Structures are given as C-alpha cells and as structure tokens.
C-alpha cells in the first residue's frame, strides 16, 4: 500500500484555497528552462474540503514577469477534466496541462491560475478569490512561484 499523500511527492506546495472550499495544494512543472516553441507540462493537485455546489472552470495563463502581459491563455476547462460537483471531499484531483509555448518570445514568465464560477461565456466578474493559509486574500489570480526562463 502506498502511504497517504505520496501522489504529492516531488511537487511544490501552494496550499491556497478559494471561498468555495476548492483548494490548490501543489503543482509540478516539467522544467523551468525552455526554448521558444517548447512544450511545458504542468500538473496541479486540487482538493475540496466540502462538497462543491457548482462546476468551476479553470484557465491557465503564462505571463511576462516584468509587464504582466499574457502570452498564453488556455481555454476554460474543468479542473481535473471532470465537473467539480462530482469531486469527493478530501480526495486529490490531478489536473494535467500541456502548454505549447509557440508564440512566447524569450524572457521570464510565471504561470497564473484563475478559477471561474460559470458554465459558458465567463467574465472576469465570475472569478473566484484565492486565500493563503492564514486566510488573507491573495486575489482572483494565483501566480505560481516557479519562474520560467525562455531562451531562443
């Protein structure tokens, strides 16, 4: 039998939650040193502390560190590829994303995570707010600490 929590080995802790009970526990990136046009594999580990009343949607962005410009935005998807209303409390949900950096110019970037409470036609007003471990609001965009260096 595997020990509890082994699925989070080799990931970086985030431990940020939303007001709905949806929590981002950790993340893993395949590399932080990339060439323009490379693929970046991102895995997020989610959990909910209670049954969720809505199906939330997720968007991943790659943002320029210096100016905050968005160089890549994914389509809105269900975290973990299935509706959040079906998630069981206190169970990990792995959420895999293959990000193709075809239009990203050389520079320094961060990955941003936004979660929306909407079915279609989501607007910025539909974003959930992230909180840190002490309950302080982080905002509606969660920047992962990893710094991505893209070279020619």
Tab-separated table of C-alpha atoms in Angstrom:
chain	number	residue	atom	x	y	z
A	1	UNK	CA	0.000	0.000	0.000
A	2	UNK	CA	1.219	3.481	-0.824
A	3	UNK	CA	1.476	5.925	2.045
A	4	UNK	CA	-1.091	8.755	2.203
A	5	UNK	CA	-0.033	11.822	0.241
A	6	UNK	CA	2.587	10.031	-1.895
A	7	UNK	CA	0.964	11.498	-5.026
A	8	UNK	CA	2.231	14.925	-3.932
A	9	UNK	CA	5.882	13.843	-3.781
A	10	UNK	CA	8.134	15.986	-5.997
A	11	UNK	CA	5.562	18.771	-6.206
A	12	UNK	CA	5.779	22.321	-4.856
A	13	UNK	CA	3.302	23.244	-2.119
A	14	UNK	CA	0.877	26.087	-2.787
A	15	UNK	CA	-1.892	25.496	-0.234
A	16	UNK	CA	-4.199	28.204	-1.455
A	17	UNK	CA	-7.970	27.922	-1.187
A	18	UNK	CA	-10.962	29.717	-2.619
A	19	UNK	CA	-14.046	30.925	-0.785
A	20	UNK	CA	-15.933	27.866	-2.099
A	21	UNK	CA	-13.698	25.240	-0.481
A	22	UNK	CA	-11.731	24.427	-3.645
A	23	UNK	CA	-8.015	24.188	-2.762
A	24	UNK	CA	-4.875	24.156	-4.893
A	25	UNK	CA	-2.463	22.038	-2.852
A	26	UNK	CA	0.595	21.888	-5.091
A	27	UNK	CA	1.956	21.999	-8.617
A	28	UNK	CA	4.712	20.495	-10.721
A	29	UNK	CA	6.308	21.767	-13.940
A	30	UNK	CA	8.381	19.613	-16.288
A	31	UNK	CA	11.135	22.248	-16.478
A	32	UNK	CA	11.762	25.943	-15.877
A	33	UNK	CA	14.373	26.290	-18.655
A	34	UNK	CA	12.735	26.346	-22.086
A	35	UNK	CA	13.290	27.267	-25.708
A	36	UNK	CA	10.685	29.291	-27.624
A	37	UNK	CA	8.257	26.764	-29.127
A	38	UNK	CA	8.779	24.118	-26.425
A	39	UNK	CA	6.022	22.331	-24.551
A	40	UNK	CA	5.665	22.760	-20.805
A	41	UNK	CA	3.920	20.082	-18.769
A	42	UNK	CA	2.047	21.433	-15.748
A	43	UNK	CA	0.341	19.280	-13.141
A	44	UNK	CA	-1.871	20.835	-10.468
A	45	UNK	CA	-3.087	18.961	-7.374
A	46	UNK	CA	-6.558	20.059	-6.241
A	47	UNK	CA	-8.832	19.067	-3.386
A	48	UNK	CA	-12.101	20.225	-1.935
A	49	UNK	CA	-12.768	20.359	1.789
A	50	UNK	CA	-16.544	20.052	1.298
A	51	UNK	CA	-18.993	19.114	-1.472
A	52	UNK	CA	-18.949	21.781	-4.173
A	53	UNK	CA	-22.252	23.306	-5.288
A	54	UNK	CA	-21.060	24.449	-8.711
A	55	UNK	CA	-18.950	23.217	-11.601
A	56	UNK	CA	-15.964	25.526	-11.676
A	57	UNK	CA	-13.865	26.254	-14.743
A	58	UNK	CA	-10.121	26.798	-14.860
A	59	UNK	CA	-7.868	28.924	-17.042
A	60	UNK	CA	-4.064	28.729	-17.111
A	61	UNK	CA	-2.040	31.698	-18.336
A	62	UNK	CA	1.649	32.280	-18.999
A	63	UNK	CA	2.501	35.863	-18.044
A	64	UNK	CA	5.571	38.023	-18.588
A	65	UNK	CA	7.122	38.667	-15.148
A	66	UNK	CA	8.152	42.264	-15.880
A	67	UNK	CA	4.987	43.590	-17.524
A	68	UNK	CA	2.331	41.007	-16.621
A	69	UNK	CA	1.368	40.612	-20.298
A	70	UNK	CA	-0.440	37.358	-21.109
A	71	UNK	CA	1.468	35.328	-23.690
A	72	UNK	CA	-0.676	32.235	-23.478
A	73	UNK	CA	-4.202	31.542	-22.250
A	74	UNK	CA	-5.819	28.128	-22.187
A	75	UNK	CA	-9.481	27.558	-22.892
A	76	UNK	CA	-11.696	27.251	-19.830
A	77	UNK	CA	-11.788	23.625	-18.672
A	78	UNK	CA	-12.972	21.594	-15.715
A	79	UNK	CA	-10.080	21.174	-13.259
A	80	UNK	CA	-9.015	17.541	-13.386
A	81	UNK	CA	-11.079	17.108	-16.591
A	82	UNK	CA	-14.351	16.397	-14.810
A	83	UNK	CA	-17.051	18.562	-13.192
A	84	UNK	CA	-16.155	19.773	-9.704
A	85	UNK	CA	-19.649	18.988	-8.363
A	86	UNK	CA	-18.680	15.308	-8.707
A	87	UNK	CA	-15.498	15.654	-6.627
A	88	UNK	CA	-15.393	13.862	-3.288
A	89	UNK	CA	-14.222	15.913	-0.284
A	90	UNK	CA	-10.608	15.439	0.857
A	91	UNK	CA	-9.581	13.469	-2.250
A	92	UNK	CA	-6.746	14.645	-4.525
A	93	UNK	CA	-7.590	15.511	-8.099
A	94	UNK	CA	-4.675	15.626	-10.552
A	95	UNK	CA	-5.037	18.243	-13.254
A	96	UNK	CA	-2.624	17.884	-16.190
A	97	UNK	CA	-1.968	20.626	-18.774
A	98	UNK	CA	0.355	20.536	-21.798
A	99	UNK	CA	1.192	24.156	-22.606
A	100	UNK	CA	2.646	24.804	-26.058
A	101	UNK	CA	4.810	27.938	-25.952
A	102	UNK	CA	4.809	28.551	-29.708
A	103	UNK	CA	4.138	32.315	-29.530
A	104	UNK	CA	6.216	33.046	-26.429
A	105	UNK	CA	9.273	35.215	-27.047
A	106	UNK	CA	12.469	34.847	-24.992
A	107	UNK	CA	12.023	36.232	-21.492
A	108	UNK	CA	10.976	35.432	-17.938
A	109	UNK	CA	7.462	34.170	-17.192
A	110	UNK	CA	5.148	32.918	-14.456
A	111	UNK	CA	2.143	30.646	-14.599
A	112	UNK	CA	-1.148	32.192	-13.483
A	113	UNK	CA	-4.228	30.227	-12.399
A	114	UNK	CA	-7.785	31.582	-12.452
A	115	UNK	CA	-10.948	29.702	-11.450
A	116	UNK	CA	-14.370	30.794	-12.678
A	117	UNK	CA	-17.877	30.100	-11.389
A	118	UNK	CA	-19.718	29.896	-14.716
A	119	UNK	CA	-20.790	27.429	-17.391
A	120	UNK	CA	-20.176	29.397	-20.581
A	121	UNK	CA	-19.344	32.980	-21.534
A	122	UNK	CA	-17.304	33.539	-18.388
A	123	UNK	CA	-16.379	37.108	-17.469
A	124	UNK	CA	-13.734	38.479	-15.062
A	125	UNK	CA	-16.532	39.047	-12.528
A	126	UNK	CA	-17.041	35.251	-12.391
A	127	UNK	CA	-13.557	34.594	-10.967
A	128	UNK	CA	-13.156	33.099	-7.504
A	129	UNK	CA	-10.842	34.686	-4.930
A	130	UNK	CA	-7.795	32.808	-3.633
A	131	UNK	CA	-6.735	32.961	0.027
A	132	UNK	CA	-3.457	31.950	1.684
A	133	UNK	CA	-3.119	29.568	4.650
A	134	UNK	CA	-3.777	32.361	7.159
A	135	UNK	CA	-6.979	33.455	5.403
A	136	UNK	CA	-5.553	36.592	3.771
A	137	UNK	CA	-6.945	37.311	0.308
A	138	UNK	CA	-4.405	36.800	-2.488
A	139	UNK	CA	-6.722	37.919	-5.279
A	140	UNK	CA	-8.552	36.416	-8.236
A	141	UNK	CA	-5.343	35.391	-9.991
A	142	UNK	CA	-2.949	32.972	-8.323
A	143	UNK	CA	0.636	33.286	-9.570
A	144	UNK	CA	2.643	30.104	-9.101
A	145	UNK	CA	6.126	30.753	-7.670
A	146	UNK	CA	8.022	28.960	-10.470
A	147	UNK	CA	9.932	31.312	-12.773
A	148	UNK	CA	10.104	30.117	-16.393
A	149	UNK	CA	13.127	31.179	-18.440
A	150	UNK	CA	12.500	31.054	-22.194
A	151	UNK	CA	15.515	31.397	-24.479
A	152	UNK	CA	15.950	31.462	-28.281
